Amino acid sequence: MTEFDLIRDYFSRVGSTRSDVPLGVGDDCALLRVPADCELALSIDTLVAGVHFFADCDPEALGHKALAVGLSDLAAMGAKPAWATLALTIPQADAAWLRAFSNGFAKLAAEQGVALVGGDTTRGPLAITVQVHGLVPQGNALRRSGARVGDLVCVSGTLGDAGLALRLLEAGELPSDRLRARLERPTPRVGLGLALRGIATAMIDLSDGLAADLGHILAASGVGAEIRLAELPLSAEVRDQFSADADWGLPLASGDDYELCFCVPERKRDQITALAERLGIPVQVIGRIVEEPGLRCLLDDGTIRDAERIGYDHFADAR
Ligand code: ADP
Ligand code: MG
């Protein structure tokens, strides 16, 4: 199989067919039509075998995840996904692997209205780079820098599931199907991100853990936050693990959940509740933006501690 056969067979008609793509895979460049009243939102991520995923992991799930992590970045800006490019480095052209990878990528791309419009294919140690391109009406993107004192801090979904799945796999144990899917097939919160345009003041997706990622919002906005640990949304499995080891690492510092963390003015609380209900995505208010910089956690016994002081150190070295 030549490089050109490979591209034609697995990557030439992947995802949505879009009318704003006059030219996709096959020429020196793709040609894309960006509406005049929109900004183009771009993000690129690389997944390296042995670093970001197990080299022998399910290629279908890997194709899904390689696109999902980029779509999660678009969601976090309130951008609507449109196009993607894919740079694939593979040790050899394994037809079954390529078919499964391409299928996983294509299924999510089609679901989200994304067209794969180009890329690059090289031989070498397995690594996958995906660039995603989204559209957002001019001036409407949600940045990290807009949080204001008094805003509510909210998160979607549950925290720590992907981290727990990874911890179990690394210990040679089998996570439940649900946990495993949270690690290997994350759901980018695109609909929620879009719905929060004009409502949220700041937003980020949770790729490195709540403490670090909320920390980015706080730094960019020049504010601090107080979160109530009792309010963190945890699945039953993470809750059980937490009662066993009392380690805040899973909920606060494990990565790969790809949920959204965002801030909203207090007066929009009811709007958030209604929106979460309409989309069928759980959203939890976990705290509030305050003036004093840094992240503080309110514990069950009413004491307040700096986030770094409550014990999740082993995650810090893992990242
Ligand atoms: P060039 O040498 O001009 O860079 P390539 O041989 O790298 O062209 O690619 C040929 C065409 O196939 C281009 O349109 C490119 O965008 C596309 N392409 C290459 N690899 C991939 C891939 N993995 N996924 C999608 N499109 C790809
Ligand atoms: Mg090329």
Short mmCIF file of C-alpha atoms in Angstrom, two decimals, residues 46-167:
data_model
loop_
_atom_site.label_atom_id
_atom_site.label_comp_id
_atom_site.label_asym_id
_atom_site.label_seq_id
_atom_site.Cartn_x
_atom_site.Cartn_y
_atom_site.Cartn_z
CA THR A 46 -0.76 15.58 19.86
CA LEU A 47 -1.25 12.15 21.41
CA VAL A 48 1.94 10.07 21.67
CA ALA A 49 1.86 6.30 22.21
CA GLY A 50 3.18 5.36 25.63
CA VAL A 51 2.73 8.93 26.86
CA HIS A 52 -0.92 9.80 26.24
CA PHE A 53 -2.32 6.35 25.48
CA PHE A 54 -1.34 2.68 25.74
CA ALA A 55 0.22 1.66 22.39
CA ASP A 56 -2.01 -1.44 22.25
CA CYS A 57 -5.26 0.41 23.05
CA ASP A 58 -8.39 -0.02 20.93
CA PRO A 59 -7.68 1.93 17.68
CA GLU A 60 -11.37 2.76 17.21
CA ALA A 61 -11.46 4.45 20.63
CA LEU A 62 -8.17 6.19 19.82
CA GLY A 63 -9.61 7.66 16.62
CA HIS A 64 -12.54 8.93 18.66
CA LYS A 65 -10.36 10.39 21.41
CA ALA A 66 -7.88 12.06 19.06
CA LEU A 67 -10.74 14.16 17.69
CA ALA A 68 -12.67 14.46 20.96
CA VAL A 69 -9.88 16.27 22.81
CA GLY A 70 -9.80 18.95 20.12
CA LEU A 71 -13.57 19.30 20.02
CA SER A 72 -13.47 19.77 23.79
CA ASP A 73 -11.19 22.80 23.27
CA LEU A 74 -13.66 24.24 20.74
CA ALA A 75 -16.51 23.59 23.20
CA ALA A 76 -14.59 25.50 25.86
CA MET A 77 -14.50 28.59 23.62
CA GLY A 78 -18.14 28.30 22.58
CA ALA A 79 -17.00 27.59 19.00
CA LYS A 80 -18.96 25.38 16.61
CA PRO A 81 -16.79 22.58 15.19
CA ALA A 82 -16.36 22.69 11.39
CA TRP A 83 -13.15 21.14 10.05
CA ALA A 84 -10.23 19.00 11.18
CA THR A 85 -6.80 18.05 9.88
CA LEU A 86 -4.92 14.94 10.96
CA ALA A 87 -1.17 14.29 11.07
CA LEU A 88 -0.64 10.60 11.58
CA THR A 89 2.71 8.96 12.31
CA ILE A 90 2.50 5.17 12.23
CA PRO A 91 5.17 2.47 12.52
CA GLN A 92 3.61 0.42 9.69
CA ALA A 93 0.46 0.42 7.55
CA ASP A 94 -1.71 -2.10 9.40
CA ALA A 95 -5.01 -2.25 7.49
CA ALA A 96 -7.16 -3.42 10.43
CA TRP A 97 -5.70 -0.78 12.72
CA LEU A 98 -6.18 1.99 10.14
CA ARG A 99 -9.77 0.93 9.42
CA ALA A 100 -10.69 0.95 13.11
CA PHE A 101 -8.89 4.25 13.79
CA SER A 102 -10.50 5.90 10.79
CA ASN A 103 -13.96 4.59 11.80
CA GLY A 104 -13.65 5.93 15.34
CA PHE A 105 -12.56 9.33 14.06
CA ALA A 106 -15.20 9.40 11.30
CA LYS A 107 -18.11 8.48 13.55
CA LEU A 108 -17.48 11.34 15.98
CA ALA A 109 -16.71 13.73 13.10
CA ALA A 110 -20.03 12.91 11.43
CA GLU A 111 -21.94 13.26 14.71
CA GLN A 112 -20.43 16.71 15.27
CA GLY A 113 -20.72 17.95 11.69
CA VAL A 114 -16.93 17.99 11.20
CA ALA A 115 -15.21 17.34 7.85
CA LEU A 116 -11.67 15.92 7.75
CA VAL A 117 -10.12 18.20 5.12
CA GLY A 118 -6.45 17.28 5.10
CA GLY A 119 -3.43 16.03 6.96
CA ASP A 120 -0.08 14.38 6.70
CA THR A 121 0.98 10.74 6.92
CA THR A 122 4.46 9.65 7.96
CA ARG A 123 6.22 6.51 9.14
CA GLY A 124 7.66 6.50 12.66
CA PRO A 125 6.73 5.87 16.30
CA LEU A 126 2.93 6.02 16.70
CA ALA A 127 1.75 9.60 17.29
CA ILE A 128 -1.42 11.41 16.32
CA THR A 129 -1.87 15.15 15.89
CA VAL A 130 -5.30 16.62 15.24
CA GLN A 131 -6.00 20.25 14.52
CA VAL A 132 -9.62 21.32 14.87
CA HIS A 133 -11.19 24.40 13.35
CA GLY A 134 -14.39 25.93 14.67
CA LEU A 135 -16.49 29.01 14.03
CA VAL A 136 -17.71 31.56 16.51
CA PRO A 137 -19.56 34.83 15.81
CA GLN A 138 -17.10 37.71 16.11
CA GLY A 139 -16.47 38.73 19.71
CA ASN A 140 -18.57 35.91 21.18
CA ALA A 141 -15.86 33.40 22.08
CA LEU A 142 -15.65 32.49 25.77
CA ARG A 143 -12.18 33.12 27.10
CA ARG A 144 -10.49 32.18 30.35
CA SER A 145 -10.13 35.83 31.32
CA GLY A 146 -13.72 36.93 31.93
CA ALA A 147 -14.47 35.65 35.46
CA ARG A 148 -15.71 38.33 37.88
CA VAL A 149 -15.90 38.45 41.68
CA GLY A 150 -19.23 36.97 42.80
CA ASP A 151 -19.61 34.65 39.77
CA LEU A 152 -20.65 31.07 40.43
CA VAL A 153 -18.11 28.37 39.48
CA CYS A 154 -19.78 25.44 37.69
CA VAL A 155 -18.67 22.10 36.25
CA SER A 156 -20.43 19.67 33.92
CA GLY A 157 -20.58 15.89 34.36
CA THR A 158 -18.49 14.16 37.00
CA LEU A 159 -14.85 14.54 38.02
CA GLY A 160 -12.11 11.95 38.31
CA ASP A 161 -13.63 9.09 36.31
CA ALA A 162 -10.91 9.06 33.65
CA GLY A 163 -8.24 9.31 36.35
CA LEU A 164 -9.71 6.35 38.21
CA ALA A 165 -9.87 4.26 35.03
CA LEU A 166 -6.22 5.08 34.32
CA ARG A 167 -5.20 4.28 37.89
#
